[in-house]
Amino acid sequence: MTRSFHEIESPFEPGRFKVLAVRIDAAAVNTLPTTPTHDGQTCFDKDGDGINLETDCASGHERNLWFPKLPGLPFKWLMFNWQRNGHGPTHVFDKPHFDFHFFIQDFTERNKIRTGPCNLVINCDDEATAMKPVPAQFMPAGWGMPGAAGRMGNHIVNPNAAPANGDPFTQAFAYGVYDGHVTYWEPVVNKDWVVATKPTKVCQPITQAPEVELSGYYPTQMCTRYNSAGDVTFTMENFVQRTAPSGS
């Protein structure tokens, strides 16, 4: 796989940005697609009898957003997913939810992660690549689970935190991994929890790895906000500067 990381070419300007945010207005929250449960972008004809939309396609409706090329911002683009029925593992992320994949990996490199018959509709060779271990300094200690998916790579979570530990699923965080590199940061938020509790502001810290592979400014907190108009805003914030080890 072509390495899809880059070095910062110019210094970060303090105060240039403070948050990365996605807002879903009330009209969109109330009209999220229910059928089909996917947009057909992650399918593979497993048994050669033509695509069966129920068994040959991973769930999710995907929208992509590209960020400005701000000096010091490691994230290049966002893949936003609406998961009507959730997805595996069972009793972890199997509730309706939003996924926010803040990608460090290039879009074209992401697209090389093929669909196929293994796990969550991923090419079996690419699944093996996705499952390569990340060097210990670039991943929080003890993190693991839950599995690889086509057009994404592997997902790594804290097995001792909700919802992987059996506690209720409200909001959670995962690191995306491919070919031994962290390729995206991913807040995951339960849609039913948001609508039921209407949180004015609920935040949680993002567990950091000892080191980062790419120097830049990284968020240390993720938050969910619900306003009086019914709009929902999801953020990554409280950015801090981190420097990659020399030679990485």
PDB file of N, CA and C in Angstrom, residues 47-131:
ATOM      1  N   ASP A  47     -22.032 -15.148  -3.349  1.00  0.00           N
ATOM      2  CA  ASP A  47     -22.293 -16.493  -3.859  1.00  0.00           C
ATOM      3  C   ASP A  47     -22.459 -16.549  -5.367  1.00  0.00           C
ATOM      4  N   GLY A  48     -22.222 -15.418  -6.062  1.00  0.00           N
ATOM      5  CA  GLY A  48     -22.245 -15.416  -7.519  1.00  0.00           C
ATOM      6  C   GLY A  48     -23.616 -15.506  -8.142  1.00  0.00           C
ATOM      7  N   ASP A  49     -24.659 -15.232  -7.379  1.00  0.00           N
ATOM      8  CA  ASP A  49     -26.008 -15.330  -7.930  1.00  0.00           C
ATOM      9  C   ASP A  49     -26.656 -13.968  -8.115  1.00  0.00           C
ATOM     10  N   GLY A  50     -25.837 -12.932  -8.192  1.00  0.00           N
ATOM     11  CA  GLY A  50     -26.362 -11.576  -8.259  1.00  0.00           C
ATOM     12  C   GLY A  50     -26.425 -10.972  -6.876  1.00  0.00           C
ATOM     13  N   ILE A  51     -26.342  -9.644  -6.820  1.00  0.00           N
ATOM     14  CA  ILE A  51     -26.321  -8.968  -5.528  1.00  0.00           C
ATOM     15  C   ILE A  51     -27.639  -9.155  -4.791  1.00  0.00           C
ATOM     16  N   ASN A  52     -27.567  -9.696  -3.604  1.00  0.00           N
ATOM     17  CA  ASN A  52     -28.715  -9.754  -2.706  1.00  0.00           C
ATOM     18  C   ASN A  52     -28.570  -8.599  -1.730  1.00  0.00           C
ATOM     19  N   LEU A  53     -29.476  -7.671  -1.780  1.00  0.00           N
ATOM     20  CA  LEU A  53     -29.320  -6.449  -1.017  1.00  0.00           C
ATOM     21  C   LEU A  53     -29.336  -6.680   0.486  1.00  0.00           C
ATOM     22  N   GLU A  54     -29.867  -7.790   0.937  1.00  0.00           N
ATOM     23  CA  GLU A  54     -29.929  -8.046   2.370  1.00  0.00           C
ATOM     24  C   GLU A  54     -28.676  -8.726   2.897  1.00  0.00           C
ATOM     25  N   THR A  55     -28.032  -9.551   2.075  1.00  0.00           N
ATOM     26  CA  THR A  55     -26.904 -10.349   2.570  1.00  0.00           C
ATOM     27  C   THR A  55     -25.567  -9.983   1.953  1.00  0.00           C
ATOM     28  N   ASP A  56     -25.567  -9.261   0.847  1.00  0.00           N
ATOM     29  CA  ASP A  56     -24.324  -8.975   0.130  1.00  0.00           C
ATOM     30  C   ASP A  56     -23.858  -7.527   0.261  1.00  0.00           C
ATOM     31  N   CYS A  57     -24.519  -6.738   1.078  1.00  0.00           N
ATOM     32  CA  CYS A  57     -24.186  -5.319   1.211  1.00  0.00           C
ATOM     33  C   CYS A  57     -24.035  -4.948   2.682  1.00  0.00           C
ATOM     34  N   ALA A  58     -22.984  -4.199   2.982  1.00  0.00           N
ATOM     35  CA  ALA A  58     -22.828  -3.664   4.333  1.00  0.00           C
ATOM     36  C   ALA A  58     -23.811  -2.520   4.527  1.00  0.00           C
ATOM     37  N   SER A  59     -24.268  -2.342   5.756  1.00  0.00           N
ATOM     38  CA  SER A  59     -25.247  -1.297   6.023  1.00  0.00           C
ATOM     39  C   SER A  59     -24.593   0.070   5.989  1.00  0.00           C
ATOM     40  N   GLY A  60     -25.426   1.101   5.871  1.00  0.00           N
ATOM     41  CA  GLY A  60     -24.925   2.469   5.964  1.00  0.00           C
ATOM     42  C   GLY A  60     -25.204   3.320   4.748  1.00  0.00           C
ATOM     43  N   HIS A  61     -25.535   4.574   5.003  1.00  0.00           N
ATOM     44  CA  HIS A  61     -25.657   5.600   3.964  1.00  0.00           C
ATOM     45  C   HIS A  61     -24.504   6.574   4.153  1.00  0.00           C
ATOM     46  N   GLU A  62     -23.703   6.746   3.121  1.00  0.00           N
ATOM     47  CA  GLU A  62     -22.433   7.474   3.214  1.00  0.00           C
ATOM     48  C   GLU A  62     -22.522   8.840   2.527  1.00  0.00           C
ATOM     49  N   ARG A  63     -21.964   9.856   3.196  1.00  0.00           N
ATOM     50  CA  ARG A  63     -21.766  11.175   2.601  1.00  0.00           C
ATOM     51  C   ARG A  63     -20.339  11.624   2.914  1.00  0.00           C
ATOM     52  N   ASN A  64     -19.686  12.266   1.957  1.00  0.00           N
ATOM     53  CA  ASN A  64     -18.297  12.678   2.137  1.00  0.00           C
ATOM     54  C   ASN A  64     -18.156  14.191   2.116  1.00  0.00           C
ATOM     55  N   LEU A  65     -17.226  14.705   2.930  1.00  0.00           N
ATOM     56  CA  LEU A  65     -16.965  16.140   3.034  1.00  0.00           C
ATOM     57  C   LEU A  65     -15.459  16.350   3.100  1.00  0.00           C
ATOM     58  N   TRP A  66     -14.958  17.257   2.261  1.00  0.00           N
ATOM     59  CA  TRP A  66     -13.522  17.549   2.259  1.00  0.00           C
ATOM     60  C   TRP A  66     -13.237  18.808   3.066  1.00  0.00           C
ATOM     61  N   PHE A  67     -12.173  18.756   3.871  1.00  0.00           N
ATOM     62  CA  PHE A  67     -11.798  19.877   4.716  1.00  0.00           C
ATOM     63  C   PHE A  67     -10.854  20.823   3.976  1.00  0.00           C
ATOM     64  N   PRO A  68     -10.842  22.100   4.357  1.00  0.00           N
ATOM     65  CA  PRO A  68      -9.808  23.003   3.837  1.00  0.00           C
ATOM     66  C   PRO A  68      -8.422  22.481   4.220  1.00  0.00           C
ATOM     67  N   LYS A  69      -7.432  22.789   3.407  1.00  0.00           N
ATOM     68  CA  LYS A  69      -6.064  22.339   3.677  1.00  0.00           C
ATOM     69  C   LYS A  69      -5.398  23.292   4.663  1.00  0.00           C
ATOM     70  N   LEU A  70      -5.812  23.169   5.935  1.00  0.00           N
ATOM     71  CA  LEU A  70      -5.260  24.030   6.973  1.00  0.00           C
ATOM     72  C   LEU A  70      -3.936  23.473   7.458  1.00  0.00           C
ATOM     73  N   PRO A  71      -2.903  24.298   7.533  1.00  0.00           N
ATOM     74  CA  PRO A  71      -1.618  23.823   8.053  1.00  0.00           C
ATOM     75  C   PRO A  71      -1.776  23.251   9.459  1.00  0.00           C
ATOM     76  N   GLY A  72      -1.263  22.058   9.671  1.00  0.00           N
ATOM     77  CA  GLY A  72      -1.325  21.438  10.978  1.00  0.00           C
ATOM     78  C   GLY A  72      -2.538  20.564  11.205  1.00  0.00           C
ATOM     79  N   LEU A  73      -3.503  20.558  10.282  1.00  0.00           N
ATOM     80  CA  LEU A  73      -4.683  19.713  10.433  1.00  0.00           C
ATOM     81  C   LEU A  73      -4.412  18.364   9.771  1.00  0.00           C
ATOM     82  N   PRO A  74      -4.339  17.274  10.540  1.00  0.00           N
ATOM     83  CA  PRO A  74      -4.009  15.978   9.937  1.00  0.00           C
ATOM     84  C   PRO A  74      -5.161  15.344   9.167  1.00  0.00           C
ATOM     85  N   PHE A  75      -6.391  15.799   9.424  1.00  0.00           N
ATOM     86  CA  PHE A  75      -7.557  15.183   8.806  1.00  0.00           C
ATOM     87  C   PHE A  75      -7.845  15.833   7.452  1.00  0.00           C
ATOM     88  N   LYS A  76      -8.034  14.998   6.428  1.00  0.00           N
ATOM     89  CA  LYS A  76      -8.210  15.487   5.069  1.00  0.00           C
ATOM     90  C   LYS A  76      -9.668  15.529   4.631  1.00  0.00           C
ATOM     91  N   TRP A  77     -10.473  14.587   5.126  1.00  0.00           N
ATOM     92  CA  TRP A  77     -11.865  14.509   4.687  1.00  0.00           C
ATOM     93  C   TRP A  77     -12.669  13.714   5.695  1.00  0.00           C
ATOM     94  N   LEU A  78     -13.972  13.822   5.595  1.00  0.00           N
ATOM     95  CA  LEU A  78     -14.887  13.145   6.505  1.00  0.00           C
ATOM     96  C   LEU A  78     -15.787  12.208   5.721  1.00  0.00           C
ATOM     97  N   MET A  79     -15.910  10.976   6.187  1.00  0.00           N
ATOM     98  CA  MET A  79     -16.943  10.071   5.699  1.00  0.00           C
ATOM     99  C   MET A  79     -17.992   9.951   6.797  1.00  0.00           C
ATOM    100  N   PHE A  80     -19.178  10.499   6.532  1.00  0.00           N
ATOM    101  CA  PHE A  80     -20.291  10.466   7.476  1.00  0.00           C
ATOM    102  C   PHE A  80     -21.205   9.308   7.102  1.00  0.00           C
ATOM    103  N   ASN A  81     -21.552   8.473   8.080  1.00  0.00           N
ATOM    104  CA  ASN A  81     -22.447   7.347   7.833  1.00  0.00           C
ATOM    105  C   ASN A  81     -23.656   7.394   8.760  1.00  0.00           C
ATOM    106  N   TRP A  82     -24.821   7.128   8.175  1.00  0.00           N
ATOM    107  CA  TRP A  82     -26.029   6.881   8.951  1.00  0.00           C
ATOM    108  C   TRP A  82     -26.296   5.380   8.902  1.00  0.00           C
ATOM    109  N   GLN A  83     -26.350   4.748  10.076  1.00  0.00           N
ATOM    110  CA  GLN A  83     -26.559   3.309  10.193  1.00  0.00           C
ATOM    111  C   GLN A  83     -27.931   3.055  10.812  1.00  0.00           C
ATOM    112  N   ARG A  84     -28.933   2.796   9.966  1.00  0.00           N
ATOM    113  CA  ARG A  84     -30.311   2.668  10.448  1.00  0.00           C
ATOM    114  C   ARG A  84     -30.467   1.521  11.443  1.00  0.00           C
ATOM    115  N   ASN A  85     -29.867   0.374  11.162  1.00  0.00           N
ATOM    116  CA  ASN A  85     -29.997  -0.783  12.042  1.00  0.00           C
ATOM    117  C   ASN A  85     -28.717  -1.068  12.813  1.00  0.00           C
ATOM    118  N   GLY A  86     -27.782  -0.138  12.770  1.00  0.00           N
ATOM    119  CA  GLY A  86     -26.510  -0.399  13.389  1.00  0.00           C
ATOM    120  C   GLY A  86     -25.743  -1.468  12.635  1.00  0.00           C
ATOM    121  N   HIS A  87     -24.735  -2.050  13.284  1.00  0.00           N
ATOM    122  CA  HIS A  87     -23.933  -3.109  12.677  1.00  0.00           C
ATOM    123  C   HIS A  87     -23.236  -3.856  13.816  1.00  0.00           C
ATOM    124  N   GLY A  88     -22.491  -4.885  13.465  1.00  0.00           N
ATOM    125  CA  GLY A  88     -21.799  -5.662  14.487  1.00  0.00           C
ATOM    126  C   GLY A  88     -20.683  -4.873  15.135  1.00  0.00           C
ATOM    127  N   PRO A  89     -20.192  -5.379  16.261  1.00  0.00           N
ATOM    128  CA  PRO A  89     -20.604  -6.586  16.969  1.00  0.00           C
ATOM    129  C   PRO A  89     -21.970  -6.428  17.652  1.00  0.00           C
ATOM    130  N   THR A  90     -22.644  -7.563  17.837  1.00  0.00           N
ATOM    131  CA  THR A  90     -23.929  -7.571  18.530  1.00  0.00           C
ATOM    132  C   THR A  90     -23.771  -7.035  19.950  1.00  0.00           C
ATOM    133  N   HIS A  91     -24.735  -6.224  20.358  1.00  0.00           N
ATOM    134  CA  HIS A  91     -24.773  -5.610  21.684  1.00  0.00           C
ATOM    135  C   HIS A  91     -23.667  -4.562  21.881  1.00  0.00           C
ATOM    136  N   VAL A  92     -23.032  -4.160  20.785  1.00  0.00           N
ATOM    137  CA  VAL A  92     -22.043  -3.076  20.863  1.00  0.00           C
ATOM    138  C   VAL A  92     -22.541  -1.913  20.017  1.00  0.00           C
ATOM    139  N   PHE A  93     -22.493  -2.055  18.687  1.00  0.00           N
ATOM    140  CA  PHE A  93     -22.922  -0.973  17.793  1.00  0.00           C
ATOM    141  C   PHE A  93     -24.159  -1.373  16.979  1.00  0.00           C
ATOM    142  N   ASP A  94     -25.014  -2.217  17.545  1.00  0.00           N
ATOM    143  CA  ASP A  94     -26.175  -2.695  16.800  1.00  0.00           C
ATOM    144  C   ASP A  94     -27.429  -1.868  17.058  1.00  0.00           C
ATOM    145  N   LYS A  95     -27.251  -0.582  17.339  1.00  0.00           N
ATOM    146  CA  LYS A  95     -28.358   0.360  17.477  1.00  0.00           C
ATOM    147  C   LYS A  95     -28.254   1.412  16.357  1.00  0.00           C
ATOM    148  N   PRO A  96     -29.366   2.068  15.981  1.00  0.00           N
ATOM    149  CA  PRO A  96     -29.274   3.132  14.978  1.00  0.00           C
ATOM    150  C   PRO A  96     -28.280   4.199  15.431  1.00  0.00           C
ATOM    151  N   HIS A  97     -27.331   4.540  14.556  1.00  0.00           N
ATOM    152  CA  HIS A  97     -26.306   5.483  14.998  1.00  0.00           C
ATOM    153  C   HIS A  97     -25.650   6.200  13.830  1.00  0.00           C
ATOM    154  N   PHE A  98     -24.904   7.234  14.199  1.00  0.00           N
ATOM    155  CA  PHE A  98     -24.101   8.002  13.250  1.00  0.00           C
ATOM    156  C   PHE A  98     -22.627   7.659  13.457  1.00  0.00           C
ATOM    157  N   ASP A  99     -21.903   7.481  12.354  1.00  0.00           N
ATOM    158  CA  ASP A  99     -20.453   7.299  12.367  1.00  0.00           C
ATOM    159  C   ASP A  99     -19.804   8.500  11.691  1.00  0.00           C
ATOM    160  N   PHE A 100     -18.744   9.019  12.293  1.00  0.00           N
ATOM    161  CA  PHE A 100     -18.013  10.155  11.721  1.00  0.00           C
ATOM    162  C   PHE A 100     -16.546   9.751  11.554  1.00  0.00           C
ATOM    163  N   HIS A 101     -16.172   9.389  10.322  1.00  0.00           N
ATOM    164  CA  HIS A 101     -14.813   8.935  10.052  1.00  0.00           C
ATOM    165  C   HIS A 101     -13.973  10.133   9.593  1.00  0.00           C
ATOM    166  N   PHE A 102     -13.164  10.673  10.486  1.00  0.00           N
ATOM    167  CA  PHE A 102     -12.275  11.779  10.144  1.00  0.00           C
ATOM    168  C   PHE A 102     -10.973  11.171   9.618  1.00  0.00           C
ATOM    169  N   PHE A 103     -10.823  11.166   8.295  1.00  0.00           N
ATOM    170  CA  PHE A 103      -9.749  10.426   7.648  1.00  0.00           C
ATOM    171  C   PHE A 103      -8.443  11.203   7.568  1.00  0.00           C
ATOM    172  N   ILE A 104      -7.365  10.534   7.984  1.00  0.00           N
ATOM    173  CA  ILE A 104      -6.000  10.967   7.695  1.00  0.00           C
ATOM    174  C   ILE A 104      -5.579  10.386   6.345  1.00  0.00           C
ATOM    175  N   GLN A 105      -6.056   9.215   6.066  1.00  0.00           N
ATOM    176  CA  GLN A 105      -5.741   8.522   4.814  1.00  0.00           C
ATOM    177  C   GLN A 105      -6.371   9.252   3.624  1.00  0.00           C
ATOM    178  N   ASP A 106      -5.661   9.271   2.501  1.00  0.00           N
ATOM    179  CA  ASP A 106      -6.188   9.883   1.285  1.00  0.00           C
ATOM    180  C   ASP A 106      -7.456   9.168   0.824  1.00  0.00           C
ATOM    181  N   PHE A 107      -8.342   9.905   0.184  1.00  0.00           N
ATOM    182  CA  PHE A 107      -9.590   9.354  -0.342  1.00  0.00           C
ATOM    183  C   PHE A 107      -9.314   8.249  -1.354  1.00  0.00           C
ATOM    184  N   THR A 108      -8.354   8.480  -2.265  1.00  0.00           N
ATOM    185  CA  THR A 108      -8.063   7.471  -3.287  1.00  0.00           C
ATOM    186  C   THR A 108      -7.496   6.200  -2.671  1.00  0.00           C
ATOM    187  N   GLU A 109      -6.692   6.336  -1.608  1.00  0.00           N
ATOM    188  CA  GLU A 109      -6.147   5.164  -0.944  1.00  0.00           C
ATOM    189  C   GLU A 109      -7.258   4.414  -0.205  1.00  0.00           C
ATOM    190  N   ARG A 110      -8.177   5.134   0.386  1.00  0.00           N
ATOM    191  CA  ARG A 110      -9.316   4.489   1.033  1.00  0.00           C
ATOM    192  C   ARG A 110     -10.096   3.655   0.031  1.00  0.00           C
ATOM    193  N   ASN A 111     -10.281   4.190  -1.175  1.00  0.00           N
ATOM    194  CA  ASN A 111     -11.072   3.498  -2.187  1.00  0.00           C
ATOM    195  C   ASN A 111     -10.425   2.216  -2.685  1.00  0.00           C
ATOM    196  N   LYS A 112      -9.150   2.013  -2.386  1.00  0.00           N
ATOM    197  CA  LYS A 112      -8.463   0.778  -2.779  1.00  0.00           C
ATOM    198  C   LYS A 112      -8.756  -0.375  -1.823  1.00  0.00           C
ATOM    199  N   ILE A 113      -9.412  -0.089  -0.696  1.00  0.00           N
ATOM    200  CA  ILE A 113      -9.808  -1.143   0.234  1.00  0.00           C
ATOM    201  C   ILE A 113     -11.079  -1.777  -0.328  1.00  0.00           C
ATOM    202  N   ARG A 114     -10.933  -2.938  -0.935  1.00  0.00           N
ATOM    203  CA  ARG A 114     -11.987  -3.516  -1.758  1.00  0.00           C
ATOM    204  C   ARG A 114     -13.070  -4.217  -0.942  1.00  0.00           C
ATOM    205  N   THR A 115     -14.241  -4.302  -1.540  1.00  0.00           N
ATOM    206  CA  THR A 115     -15.276  -5.149  -0.970  1.00  0.00           C
ATOM    207  C   THR A 115     -14.971  -6.601  -1.308  1.00  0.00           C
ATOM    208  N   GLY A 116     -15.588  -7.526  -0.582  1.00  0.00           N
ATOM    209  CA  GLY A 116     -15.333  -8.939  -0.815  1.00  0.00           C
ATOM    210  C   GLY A 116     -16.129  -9.805   0.141  1.00  0.00           C
ATOM    211  N   PRO A 117     -15.856 -11.105   0.170  1.00  0.00           N
ATOM    212  CA  PRO A 117     -16.697 -12.054   0.925  1.00  0.00           C
ATOM    213  C   PRO A 117     -16.353 -12.196   2.397  1.00  0.00           C
ATOM    214  N   CYS A 118     -15.320 -11.519   2.892  1.00  0.00           N
ATOM    215  CA  CYS A 118     -14.907 -11.696   4.285  1.00  0.00           C
ATOM    216  C   CYS A 118     -15.535 -10.639   5.200  1.00  0.00           C
ATOM    217  N   ASN A 119     -15.757 -11.010   6.435  1.00  0.00           N
ATOM    218  CA  ASN A 119     -16.239 -10.130   7.509  1.00  0.00           C
ATOM    219  C   ASN A 119     -17.316  -9.175   7.005  1.00  0.00           C
ATOM    220  N   LEU A 120     -17.132  -7.851   7.201  1.00  0.00           N
ATOM    221  CA  LEU A 120     -18.163  -6.881   6.799  1.00  0.00           C
ATOM    222  C   LEU A 120     -17.962  -6.490   5.344  1.00  0.00           C
ATOM    223  N   VAL A 121     -18.159  -7.457   4.448  1.00  0.00           N
ATOM    224  CA  VAL A 121     -18.074  -7.262   2.995  1.00  0.00           C
ATOM    225  C   VAL A 121     -16.730  -6.636   2.600  1.00  0.00           C
ATOM    226  N   ILE A 122     -15.639  -7.290   2.994  1.00  0.00           N
ATOM    227  CA  ILE A 122     -14.307  -6.815   2.649  1.00  0.00           C
ATOM    228  C   ILE A 122     -13.533  -7.909   1.926  1.00  0.00           C
ATOM    229  N   ASN A 123     -12.726  -7.522   0.959  1.00  0.00           N
ATOM    230  CA  ASN A 123     -11.825  -8.444   0.287  1.00  0.00           C
ATOM    231  C   ASN A 123     -10.949  -9.142   1.325  1.00  0.00           C
ATOM    232  N   CYS A 124     -10.766 -10.453   1.200  1.00  0.00           N
ATOM    233  CA  CYS A 124     -10.078 -11.215   2.247  1.00  0.00           C
ATOM    234  C   CYS A 124      -8.609 -10.811   2.381  1.00  0.00           C
ATOM    235  N   ASP A 125      -7.943 -10.525   1.271  1.00  0.00           N
ATOM    236  CA  ASP A 125      -6.558 -10.053   1.352  1.00  0.00           C
ATOM    237  C   ASP A 125      -6.501  -8.692   2.027  1.00  0.00           C
ATOM    238  N   ASP A 126      -7.467  -7.824   1.701  1.00  0.00           N
ATOM    239  CA  ASP A 126      -7.491  -6.494   2.308  1.00  0.00           C
ATOM    240  C   ASP A 126      -7.860  -6.576   3.790  1.00  0.00           C
ATOM    241  N   GLU A 127      -8.655  -7.587   4.159  1.00  0.00           N
ATOM    242  CA  GLU A 127      -8.946  -7.770   5.571  1.00  0.00           C
ATOM    243  C   GLU A 127      -7.665  -8.101   6.330  1.00  0.00           C
ATOM    244  N   ALA A 128      -6.832  -8.957   5.753  1.00  0.00           N
ATOM    245  CA  ALA A 128      -5.567  -9.295   6.397  1.00  0.00           C
ATOM    246  C   ALA A 128      -4.688  -8.063   6.550  1.00  0.00           C
ATOM    247  N   THR A 129      -4.691  -7.201   5.539  1.00  0.00           N
ATOM    248  CA  THR A 129      -3.929  -5.953   5.626  1.00  0.00           C
ATOM    249  C   THR A 129      -4.498  -5.049   6.713  1.00  0.00           C
ATOM    250  N   ALA A 130      -5.832  -4.996   6.791  1.00  0.00           N
ATOM    251  CA  ALA A 130      -6.483  -4.149   7.796  1.00  0.00           C
ATOM    252  C   ALA A 130      -6.190  -4.623   9.216  1.00  0.00           C
ATOM    253  N   MET A 131      -5.972  -5.923   9.379  1.00  0.00           N
ATOM    254  CA  MET A 131      -5.775  -6.479  10.708  1.00  0.00           C
ATOM    255  C   MET A 131      -4.315  -6.460  11.162  1.00  0.00           C
TER     256      MET A 131
END
